XYZ file of C-alpha atoms in Angstrom:
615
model
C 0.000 0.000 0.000
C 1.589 3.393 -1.312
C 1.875 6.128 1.932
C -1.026 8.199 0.195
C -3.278 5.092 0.569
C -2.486 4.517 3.990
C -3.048 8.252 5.158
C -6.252 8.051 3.017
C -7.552 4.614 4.972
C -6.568 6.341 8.205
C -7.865 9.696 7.281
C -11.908 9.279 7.824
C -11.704 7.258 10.992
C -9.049 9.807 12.192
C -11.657 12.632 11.855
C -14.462 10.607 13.244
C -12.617 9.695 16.977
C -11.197 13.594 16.700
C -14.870 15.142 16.487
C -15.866 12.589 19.145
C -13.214 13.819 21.229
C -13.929 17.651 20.699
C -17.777 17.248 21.009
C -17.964 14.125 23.369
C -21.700 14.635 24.811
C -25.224 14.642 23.206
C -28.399 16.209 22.220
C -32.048 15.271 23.379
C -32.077 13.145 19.578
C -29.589 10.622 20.764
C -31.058 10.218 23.988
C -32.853 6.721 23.436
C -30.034 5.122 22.294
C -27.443 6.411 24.262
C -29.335 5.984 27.827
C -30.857 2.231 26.328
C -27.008 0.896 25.722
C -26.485 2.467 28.875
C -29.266 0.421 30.793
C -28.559 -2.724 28.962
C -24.643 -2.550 29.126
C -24.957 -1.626 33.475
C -28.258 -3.702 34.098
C -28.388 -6.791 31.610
C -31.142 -8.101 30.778
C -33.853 -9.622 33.454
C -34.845 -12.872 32.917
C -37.402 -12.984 36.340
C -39.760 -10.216 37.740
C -38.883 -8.109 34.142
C -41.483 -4.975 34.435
C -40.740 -4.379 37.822
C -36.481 -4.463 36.779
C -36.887 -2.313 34.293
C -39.354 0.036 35.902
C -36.691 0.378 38.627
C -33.769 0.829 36.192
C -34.096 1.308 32.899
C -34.942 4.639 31.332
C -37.405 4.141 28.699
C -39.736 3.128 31.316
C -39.322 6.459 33.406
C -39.014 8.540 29.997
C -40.829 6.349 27.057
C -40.849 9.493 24.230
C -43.549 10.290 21.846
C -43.347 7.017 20.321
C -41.681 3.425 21.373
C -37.930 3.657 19.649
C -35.972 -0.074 18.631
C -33.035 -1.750 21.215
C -31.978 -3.800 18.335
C -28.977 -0.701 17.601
C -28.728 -0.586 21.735
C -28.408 -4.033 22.431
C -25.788 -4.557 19.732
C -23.738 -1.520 21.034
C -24.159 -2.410 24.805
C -22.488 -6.104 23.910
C -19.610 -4.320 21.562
C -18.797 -1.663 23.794
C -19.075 -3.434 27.429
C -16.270 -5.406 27.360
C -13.514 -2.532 25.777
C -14.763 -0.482 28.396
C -14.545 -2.591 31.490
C -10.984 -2.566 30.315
C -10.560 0.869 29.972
C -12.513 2.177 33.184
C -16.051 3.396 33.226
C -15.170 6.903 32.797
C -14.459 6.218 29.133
C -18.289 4.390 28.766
C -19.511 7.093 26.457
C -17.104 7.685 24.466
C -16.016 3.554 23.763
C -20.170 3.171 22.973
C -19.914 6.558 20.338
C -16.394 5.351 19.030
C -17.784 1.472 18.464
C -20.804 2.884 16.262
C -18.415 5.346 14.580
C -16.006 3.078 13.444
C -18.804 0.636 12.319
C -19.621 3.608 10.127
C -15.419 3.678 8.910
C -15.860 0.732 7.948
C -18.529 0.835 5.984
C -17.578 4.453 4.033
C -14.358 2.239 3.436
C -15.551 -0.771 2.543
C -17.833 1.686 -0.165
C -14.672 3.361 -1.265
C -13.174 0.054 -2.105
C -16.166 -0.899 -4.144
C -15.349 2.734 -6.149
C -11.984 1.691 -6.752
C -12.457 -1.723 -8.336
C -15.600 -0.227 -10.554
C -13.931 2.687 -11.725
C -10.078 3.113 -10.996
C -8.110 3.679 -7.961
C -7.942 7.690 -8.244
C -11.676 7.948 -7.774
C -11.646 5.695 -4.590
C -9.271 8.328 -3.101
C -11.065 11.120 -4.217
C -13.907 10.094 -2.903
C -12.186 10.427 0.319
C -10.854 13.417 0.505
C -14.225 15.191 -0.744
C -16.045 12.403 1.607
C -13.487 13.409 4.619
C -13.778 17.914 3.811
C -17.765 17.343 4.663
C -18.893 17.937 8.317
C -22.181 16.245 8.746
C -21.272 13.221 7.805
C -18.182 12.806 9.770
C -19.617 14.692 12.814
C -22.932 12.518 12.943
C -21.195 8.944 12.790
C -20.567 8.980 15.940
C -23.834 9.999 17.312
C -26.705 7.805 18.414
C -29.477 8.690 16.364
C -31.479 5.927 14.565
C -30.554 7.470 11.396
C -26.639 6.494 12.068
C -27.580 3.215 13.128
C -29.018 3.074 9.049
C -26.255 4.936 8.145
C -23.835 2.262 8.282
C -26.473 -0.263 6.331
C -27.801 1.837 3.661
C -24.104 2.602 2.796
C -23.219 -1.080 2.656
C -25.846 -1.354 0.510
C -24.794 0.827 -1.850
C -21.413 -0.827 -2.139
C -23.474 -3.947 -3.201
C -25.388 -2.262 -5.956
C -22.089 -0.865 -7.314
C -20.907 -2.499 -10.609
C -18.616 -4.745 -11.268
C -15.667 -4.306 -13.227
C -14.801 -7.397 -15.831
C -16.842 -9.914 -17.670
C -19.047 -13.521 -16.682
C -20.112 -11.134 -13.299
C -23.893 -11.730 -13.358
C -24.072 -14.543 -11.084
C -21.634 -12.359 -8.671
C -23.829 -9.292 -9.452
C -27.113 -10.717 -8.578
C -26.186 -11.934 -5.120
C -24.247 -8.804 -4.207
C -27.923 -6.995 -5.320
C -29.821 -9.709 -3.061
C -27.631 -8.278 0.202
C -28.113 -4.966 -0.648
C -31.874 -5.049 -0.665
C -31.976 -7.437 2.621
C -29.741 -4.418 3.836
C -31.643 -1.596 2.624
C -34.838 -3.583 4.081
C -33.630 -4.311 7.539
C -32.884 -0.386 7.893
C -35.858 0.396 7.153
C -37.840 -1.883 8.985
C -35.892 -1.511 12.061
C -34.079 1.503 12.228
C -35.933 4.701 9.744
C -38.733 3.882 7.891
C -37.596 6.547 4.885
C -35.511 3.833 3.839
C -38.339 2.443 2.322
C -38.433 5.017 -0.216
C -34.597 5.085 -1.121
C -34.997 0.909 -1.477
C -38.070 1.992 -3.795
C -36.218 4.604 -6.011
C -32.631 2.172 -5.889
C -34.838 -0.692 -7.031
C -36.702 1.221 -9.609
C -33.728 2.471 -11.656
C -32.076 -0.523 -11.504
C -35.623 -2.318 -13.059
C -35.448 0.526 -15.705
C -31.781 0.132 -16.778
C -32.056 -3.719 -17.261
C -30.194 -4.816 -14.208
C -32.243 -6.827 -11.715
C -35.241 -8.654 -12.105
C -38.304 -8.650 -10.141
C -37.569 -12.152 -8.777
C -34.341 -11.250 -7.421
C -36.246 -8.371 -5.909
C -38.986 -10.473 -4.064
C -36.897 -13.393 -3.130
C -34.594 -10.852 -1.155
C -37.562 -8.526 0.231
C -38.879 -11.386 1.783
C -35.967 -12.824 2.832
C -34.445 -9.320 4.751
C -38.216 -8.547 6.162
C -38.936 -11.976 7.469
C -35.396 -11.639 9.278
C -36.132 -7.752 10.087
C -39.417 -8.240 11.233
C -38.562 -11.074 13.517
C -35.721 -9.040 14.694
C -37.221 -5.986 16.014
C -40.360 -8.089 17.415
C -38.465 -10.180 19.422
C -36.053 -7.636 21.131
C -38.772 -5.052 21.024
C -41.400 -6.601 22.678
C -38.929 -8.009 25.425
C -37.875 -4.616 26.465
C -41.569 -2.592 25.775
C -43.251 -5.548 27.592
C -45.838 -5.346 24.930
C -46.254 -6.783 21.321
C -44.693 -4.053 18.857
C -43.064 -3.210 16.092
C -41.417 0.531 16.827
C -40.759 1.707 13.647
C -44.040 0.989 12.143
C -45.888 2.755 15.590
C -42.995 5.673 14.976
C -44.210 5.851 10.914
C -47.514 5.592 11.782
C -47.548 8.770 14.577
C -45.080 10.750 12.170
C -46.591 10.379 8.572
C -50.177 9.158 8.758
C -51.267 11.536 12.007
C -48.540 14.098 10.783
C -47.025 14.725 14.141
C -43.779 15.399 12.601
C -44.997 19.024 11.527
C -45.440 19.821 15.562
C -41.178 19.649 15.122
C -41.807 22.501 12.164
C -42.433 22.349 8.784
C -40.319 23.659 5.684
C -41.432 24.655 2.030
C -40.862 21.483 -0.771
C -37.730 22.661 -1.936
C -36.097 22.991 1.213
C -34.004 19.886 1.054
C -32.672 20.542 -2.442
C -31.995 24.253 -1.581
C -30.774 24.258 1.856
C -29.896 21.187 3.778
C -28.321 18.710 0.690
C -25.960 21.942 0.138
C -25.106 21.957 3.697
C -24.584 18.389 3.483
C -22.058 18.274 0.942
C -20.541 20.919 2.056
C -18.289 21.915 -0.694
C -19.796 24.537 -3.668
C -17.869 22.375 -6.031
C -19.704 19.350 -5.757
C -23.248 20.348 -6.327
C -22.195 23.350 -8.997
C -19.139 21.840 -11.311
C -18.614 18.365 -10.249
C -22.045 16.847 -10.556
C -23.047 18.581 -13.590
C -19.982 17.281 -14.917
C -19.891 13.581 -14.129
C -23.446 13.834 -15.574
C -22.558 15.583 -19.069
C -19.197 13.915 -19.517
C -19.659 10.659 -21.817
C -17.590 8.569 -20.123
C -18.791 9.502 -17.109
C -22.740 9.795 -17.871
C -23.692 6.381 -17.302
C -21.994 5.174 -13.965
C -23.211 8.883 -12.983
C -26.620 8.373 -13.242
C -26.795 5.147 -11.210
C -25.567 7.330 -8.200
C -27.495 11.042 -9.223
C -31.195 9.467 -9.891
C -32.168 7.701 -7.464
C -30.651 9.512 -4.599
C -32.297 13.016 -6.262
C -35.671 11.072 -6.693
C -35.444 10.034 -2.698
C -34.591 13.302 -2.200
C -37.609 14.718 -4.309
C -39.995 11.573 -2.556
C -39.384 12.643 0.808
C -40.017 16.237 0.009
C -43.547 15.915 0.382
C -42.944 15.055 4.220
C -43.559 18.832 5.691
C -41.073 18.417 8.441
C -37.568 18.075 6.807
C -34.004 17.388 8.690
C -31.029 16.550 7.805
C -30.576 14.027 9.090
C -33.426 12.360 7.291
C -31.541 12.486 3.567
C -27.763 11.921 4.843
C -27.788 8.478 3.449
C -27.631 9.736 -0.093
C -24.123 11.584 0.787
C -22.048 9.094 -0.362
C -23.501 8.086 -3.438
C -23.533 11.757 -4.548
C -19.908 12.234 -3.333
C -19.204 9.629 -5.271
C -20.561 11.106 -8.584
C -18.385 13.872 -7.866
C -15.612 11.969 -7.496
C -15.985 10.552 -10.901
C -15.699 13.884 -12.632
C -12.655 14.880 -10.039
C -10.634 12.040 -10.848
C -11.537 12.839 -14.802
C -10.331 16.641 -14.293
C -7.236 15.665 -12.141
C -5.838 13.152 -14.588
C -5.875 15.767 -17.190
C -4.703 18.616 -15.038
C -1.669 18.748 -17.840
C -3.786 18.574 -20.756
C -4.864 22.287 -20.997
C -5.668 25.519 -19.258
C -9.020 24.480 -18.310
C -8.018 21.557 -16.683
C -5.432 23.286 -15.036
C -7.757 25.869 -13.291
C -10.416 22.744 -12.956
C -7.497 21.039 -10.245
C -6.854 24.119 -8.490
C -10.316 24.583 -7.804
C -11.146 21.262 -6.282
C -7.924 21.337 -4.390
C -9.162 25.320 -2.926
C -12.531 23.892 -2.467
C -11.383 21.215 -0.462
C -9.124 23.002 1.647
C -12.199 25.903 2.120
C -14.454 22.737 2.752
C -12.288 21.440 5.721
C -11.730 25.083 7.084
C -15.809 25.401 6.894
C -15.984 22.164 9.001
C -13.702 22.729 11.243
C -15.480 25.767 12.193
C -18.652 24.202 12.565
C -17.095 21.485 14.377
C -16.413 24.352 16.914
C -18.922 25.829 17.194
C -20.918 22.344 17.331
C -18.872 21.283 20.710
C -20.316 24.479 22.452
C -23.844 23.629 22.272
C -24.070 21.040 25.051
C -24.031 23.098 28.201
C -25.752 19.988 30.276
C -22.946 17.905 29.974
C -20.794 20.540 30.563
C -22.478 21.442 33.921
C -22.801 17.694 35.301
C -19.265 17.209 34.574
C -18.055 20.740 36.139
C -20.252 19.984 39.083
C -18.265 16.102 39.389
C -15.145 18.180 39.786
C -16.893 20.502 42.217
C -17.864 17.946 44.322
C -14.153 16.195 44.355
C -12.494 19.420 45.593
C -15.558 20.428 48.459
C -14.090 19.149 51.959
C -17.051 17.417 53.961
C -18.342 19.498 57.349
C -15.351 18.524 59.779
C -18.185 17.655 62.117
C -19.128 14.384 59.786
C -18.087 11.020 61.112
C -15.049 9.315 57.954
C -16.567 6.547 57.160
C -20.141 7.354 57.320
C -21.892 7.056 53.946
C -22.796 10.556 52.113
C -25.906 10.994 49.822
C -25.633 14.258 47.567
C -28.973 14.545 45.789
C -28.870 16.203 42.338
C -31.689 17.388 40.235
C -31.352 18.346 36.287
C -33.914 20.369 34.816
C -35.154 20.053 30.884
C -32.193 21.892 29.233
C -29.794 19.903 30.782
C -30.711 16.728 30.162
C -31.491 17.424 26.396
C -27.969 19.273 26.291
C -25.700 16.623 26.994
C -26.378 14.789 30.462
C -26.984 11.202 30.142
C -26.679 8.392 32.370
C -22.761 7.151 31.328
C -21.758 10.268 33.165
C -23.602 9.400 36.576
C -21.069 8.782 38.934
C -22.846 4.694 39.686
C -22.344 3.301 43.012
C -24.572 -0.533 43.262
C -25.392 -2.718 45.818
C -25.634 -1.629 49.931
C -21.963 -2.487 50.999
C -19.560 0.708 51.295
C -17.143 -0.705 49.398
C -19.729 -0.368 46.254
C -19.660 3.006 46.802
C -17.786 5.311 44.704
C -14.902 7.344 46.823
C -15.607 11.147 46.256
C -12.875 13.377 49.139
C -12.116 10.437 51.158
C -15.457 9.435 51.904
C -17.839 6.526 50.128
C -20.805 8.898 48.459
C -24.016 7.781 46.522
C -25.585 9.843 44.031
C -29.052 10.242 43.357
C -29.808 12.380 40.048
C -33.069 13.452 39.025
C -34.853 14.468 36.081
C -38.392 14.995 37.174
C -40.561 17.096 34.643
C -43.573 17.531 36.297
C -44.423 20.971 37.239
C -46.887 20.433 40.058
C -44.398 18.534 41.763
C -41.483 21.602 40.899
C -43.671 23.960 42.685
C -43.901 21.895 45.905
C -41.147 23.350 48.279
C -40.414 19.807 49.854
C -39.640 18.587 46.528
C -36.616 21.173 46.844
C -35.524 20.697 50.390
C -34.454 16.882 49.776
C -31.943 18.102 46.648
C -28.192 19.249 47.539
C -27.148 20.598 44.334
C -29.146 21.466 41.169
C -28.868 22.119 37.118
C -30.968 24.972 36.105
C -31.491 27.376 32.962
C -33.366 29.628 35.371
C -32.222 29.385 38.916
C -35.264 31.016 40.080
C -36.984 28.168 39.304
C -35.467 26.510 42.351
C -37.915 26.814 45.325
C -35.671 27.882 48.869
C -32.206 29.253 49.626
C -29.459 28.158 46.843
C -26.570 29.882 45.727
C -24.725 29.849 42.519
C -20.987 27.981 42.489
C -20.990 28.029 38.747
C -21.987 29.417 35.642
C -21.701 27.331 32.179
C -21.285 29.521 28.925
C -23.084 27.671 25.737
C -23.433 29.048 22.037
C -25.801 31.780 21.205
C -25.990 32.596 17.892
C -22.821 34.875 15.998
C -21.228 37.828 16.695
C -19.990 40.731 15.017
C -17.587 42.762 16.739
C -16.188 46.255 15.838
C -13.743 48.328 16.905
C -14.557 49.926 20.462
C -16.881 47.095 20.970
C -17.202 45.235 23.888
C -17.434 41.206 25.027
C -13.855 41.143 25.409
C -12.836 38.235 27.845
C -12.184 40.556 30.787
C -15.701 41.412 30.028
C -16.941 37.862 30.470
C -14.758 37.265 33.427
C -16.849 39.828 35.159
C -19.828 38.681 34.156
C -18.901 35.334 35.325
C -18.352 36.728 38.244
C -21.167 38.663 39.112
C -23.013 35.489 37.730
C -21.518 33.339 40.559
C -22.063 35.640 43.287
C -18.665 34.396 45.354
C -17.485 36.784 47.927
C -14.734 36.838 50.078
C -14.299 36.703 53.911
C -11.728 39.538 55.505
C -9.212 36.096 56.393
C -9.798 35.642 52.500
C -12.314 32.255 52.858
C -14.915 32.114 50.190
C -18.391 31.888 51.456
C -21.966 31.622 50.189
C -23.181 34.557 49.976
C -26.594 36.316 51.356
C -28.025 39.542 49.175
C -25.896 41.759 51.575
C -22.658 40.005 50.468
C -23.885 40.295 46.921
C -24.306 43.730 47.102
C -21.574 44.461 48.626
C -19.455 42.460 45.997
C -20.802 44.791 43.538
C -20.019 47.784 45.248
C -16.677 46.531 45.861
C -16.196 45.644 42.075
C -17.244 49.414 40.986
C -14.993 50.555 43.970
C -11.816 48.895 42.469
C -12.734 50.270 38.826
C -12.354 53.508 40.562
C -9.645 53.034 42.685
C -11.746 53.551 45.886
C -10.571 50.230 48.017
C -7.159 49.224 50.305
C -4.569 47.526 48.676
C -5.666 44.133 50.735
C -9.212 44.224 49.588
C -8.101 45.043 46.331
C -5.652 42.213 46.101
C -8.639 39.978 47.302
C -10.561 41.153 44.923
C -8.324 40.652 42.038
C -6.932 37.258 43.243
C -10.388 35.916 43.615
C -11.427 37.217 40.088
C -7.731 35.615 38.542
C -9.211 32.241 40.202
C -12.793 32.449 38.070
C -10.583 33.169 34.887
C -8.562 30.067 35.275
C -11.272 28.197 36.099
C -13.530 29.439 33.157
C -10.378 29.007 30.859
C -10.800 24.819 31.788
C -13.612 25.120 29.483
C -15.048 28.282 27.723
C -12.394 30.819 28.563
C -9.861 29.652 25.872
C -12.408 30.549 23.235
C -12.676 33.978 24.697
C -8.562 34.415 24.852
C -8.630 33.033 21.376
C -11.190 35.849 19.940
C -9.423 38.604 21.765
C -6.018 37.767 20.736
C -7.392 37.665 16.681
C -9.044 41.286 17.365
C -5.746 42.041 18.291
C -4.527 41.437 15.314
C -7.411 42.703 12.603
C -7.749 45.881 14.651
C -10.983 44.971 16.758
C -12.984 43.595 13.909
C -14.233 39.649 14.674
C -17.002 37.116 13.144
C -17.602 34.269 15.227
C -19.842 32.697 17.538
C -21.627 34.312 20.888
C -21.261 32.830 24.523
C -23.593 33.717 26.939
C -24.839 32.042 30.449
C -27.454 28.744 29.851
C -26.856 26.532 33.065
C -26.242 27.683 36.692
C -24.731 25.010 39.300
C -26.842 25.910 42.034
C -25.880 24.375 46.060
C -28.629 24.470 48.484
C -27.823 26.796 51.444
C -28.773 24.824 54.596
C -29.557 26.437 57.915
């Protein structure tokens, strides 16, 4: 294998672990999944008493959703992942289960790029790639727990096996090849997104049209993939619902025939052709030059069209849904990419042929680089949208470094009760990064300052029982977008920043970090004793900690109270440079240099770490 080869093989699942790494927690979407391998990977799987096991400790039963998701994707991660991270240390849970289901996605983008190279020549398997590697959805969402990257995976091993072969005396090879995509494409749909159904349809359809599968092919392997599908996600599904069902059929029927999907929002027809498959490729080029190319180009046309019409007429299909995502059309990425690697490898072969060829190469090669510039950026600005996780882990660390009340006996078992509200727990807090303690025997008990501690989190939703004062008085520490919200005496330890939208700073403007470092402070309401002790503070304290802050702007405090002041304000900035600080040094220090001007993205407060104040 030539270097270039190897750093292309290594290049996609490279990206995939380093966007895990930069954005490690998740959104509400992936919640099922990731809290169902969770369950199933720390629980098992009851074989006595079931409801009442999994009404004590499984998720789905406290928080069932809209509509009954699968476990089939769950299950399968919980047994992968389990034993690489009882190895590794529970800490790492999360990230093994993401990394396990992105890599199954590697391999499958590889396995498709292979395919590409023996149909049509090893330089369009690597440009596939590289224009497959510059896009940022694609990469960014393998890792992630949705349903849709659990079909991900299938639909794109599918389309590998629907890719021509290269050579004569193939047929018999072709045919069975055609007979695993369909069982493929089938058991996505049936299990996992039932949209599939409609790329399966318009796959199936142009390959009926161009001569190249028959209908018994068709219905041998349809019946074959849905008898296995069906049994599939009955069987596992009904275990863990207690009930007879078949999830994705309950989840079509509430989102298409009721049309609950349009409570979500609803978008004109055209939306997915004008706005989200751009954003999905990423790269001008592709859609504008490279496309259109592969699709005039003679040599080109035909292997082009096997790739452009179907995935368009999926596209075009699932317009008439009115709620549109994403998400929901990603599967036809890499058949589209690799249209446009067809025409790339036909304009880089002949990048010494002429002028136009010439400029042709230099474009992709700018586009590229532009392309992985653009998703770096939005990689970025992705990782600061999950202020839940953010806040449960800050508040772990929080907990490590408070000493327990000297008056508590060593060995006596502590219980810290923590409650989440909404935004945290569809911003990133899920139950891999509960802190588990099992069984009644302190040595089960995880060691937090010394001292064997159990944790009880809570994510109760009900607002009758958030307005009942006693419901307050038995939690220690609490998440909360609006700290008012919190019924009784609490004070704020911490403040986590999130994204807000973008910013555009000029000259003389402010939101400079010192700026956020106050605000941070003020946010926090920490004041200092005269022996320099931090202490929670009362609305006296607080005002006087503002009074004291506009007294140092004007010079009007001692040098001690002044060098409080100032050391306790040089403790929030290193603290807040552990996690949102560093983007604020980073945007000062570029203002720096353009004068004062800056683009980028806004940070303002979403989560407070609030500690109940006990008499």
């Amino acid at each position: 294998m030539k270097p270039i080869d190897a750093f292309l093989s290594l290049l996609i699942p490279g990206l995939i672990l380093l966007h895990l790494l930069v954005a490690p927690y998740t959104k509400v979407e992936e919640s099922f999944n990731i809290q169902a391998t969770h369950d199933i990977a720390t629980y098992g799987l009851p074989t006595s008493d079931i409801p009442v096991r999994f009404q004590a400790a499984y998720d789905h039963f406290s928080f069932p959703g809209a509509v009954p998701r699968t476990f089939v994707g769950a299950l399968v991660l919980a047994a992968l992942s389990r034993p690489v991270y009882s190895l590794a240390g529970i800490q790492y849970a999360q990230f093994v289960v993401r990394a396990v289901l992105g890599l199954f996605n590697t391999v499958c983008l590889l396995k498709y790029k292979n395919g590409l190279e023996k149909a049509f020549g090893q330089n369009v398997g690597r440009w596939y790639v590289v224009l497959q590697a510059a896009q940022f959805h694609v990469i960014y969402y393998a890792s992630r727990t949705l349903p849709n990257m659990f079909a991900f995976g299938l639909t794109t091993l599918a389309f590998y096996h629907f890719l021509p072969l290269a050579g004569p005396g193939q047929l018999a090879q072709e045919k069975k090849r055609q007979q695993r995509g369909i069982c493929l494409l089938v058991f996505a749909g049936v299990v996992f997104r039932s949209e599939v159904a409609v790329l399966l349809f318009t796959q199936l359809l142009y390959l009926l049209v161009q001569g190249r599968i028959s209908i018994r092919t068709i219905l041998s392997a349809g019946v074959i993939g849905g008898v296995f599908a069906l049994a599939s996600t009955i069987v596992v599904d009904s275990y863990f619902w207690q009930k007879p069902i078949w999830p994705e059929l309950w989840g079509f029927y509430y989102n298409a025939v009721q049309g609950k999907s349009a409570d979500w929002g609803t978008s004109p027809f055209l939306y997915y052709f004008t706005s989200l498959l751009p954003k999905l490729l990423l790269n001008p080029v592709i859609l504008a030059l490279l496309i259109p190319t592969a699709f005039a180009l003679p040599s080109t046309r035909y292997s082009s069209m096997g790739f452009i019409i179907p995935s368009l007429a999926f596209v075009a299909i699932y317009s008439l849904q009115p709620h549109k995502e994403a998400r929901f059309i990603i599967y036809v990425v890499p058949p589209l990419t690799a249209a446009a690697s067809l025409s790339a490898s036909y304009i880089w072969t002949r990048r010494t042929k002429g002028i136009l060829y010439r400029l042709g190469s230099l474009l992709l090669v700018a586009s590229i680089l532009g392309s992985l510039a653009a998703s770096t950026g939005m990689l970025l600005i992705s990782s600061l949208n999950y202020p839940g996780g953010e806040a449960l882990s800050h508040l772990h660390t929080i907990l490590r470094r408070t000493p327990w009340p000297e008056t508590s006996a060593e060995n006596e078992i502590a219980n810290i009760d923590i409650h989440m509200d909404v935004l945290s727990c569809m911003t990133g807090v899920t139950r891999f990064q509960e802190i588990p303690w099992r069984g009644l025997n302190q040595d089960s008990f995880p060691i937090i300052n010394g001292r064997p501690t159990a944790l009880h989190y809570d994510k109760t939703e009900d607002e009758d029982v958030l307005l009942r004062p006693e419901f307050w008085e038995q939690h220690d520490y609490a998440l909360m977008e609006n700290p008012g919200k919190a019924i009784g005496k609490w004070e704020i330890v911490s403040t986590v920043f999130a994204y807000a939208g973008i910013e555009f700073l000029r000259p003389g403007d402010g939101s400079s970090f010192s700026e956020i470092m106050e605000r941070v402070y003020a946010a926090n309401n920490i004041t200092v004793d005269h022996d320099g002790r931090e202490t929670a503070p009362d609305s006296q304290d607080v005002k006087d900690a503002v009074e004291n802050s506009a007294d140092l702007e004007l010079g009007k405090v001692d040098g001690d109270e002044k060098r409080s002041i100032a050391n306790l304000k040089a403790r929030l900035r290193a603290e807040e440079m552990d996690r949102f600080g560093t983007f604020n040094l980073l945007r000062d220090t570029v203002r720096l240099g353009t004068g004062g001007w800056w683009v980028g993205p806004r940070m303002e407060p979403k989560i407070r770490i609030l500690k109940r104040v006990k008499s």
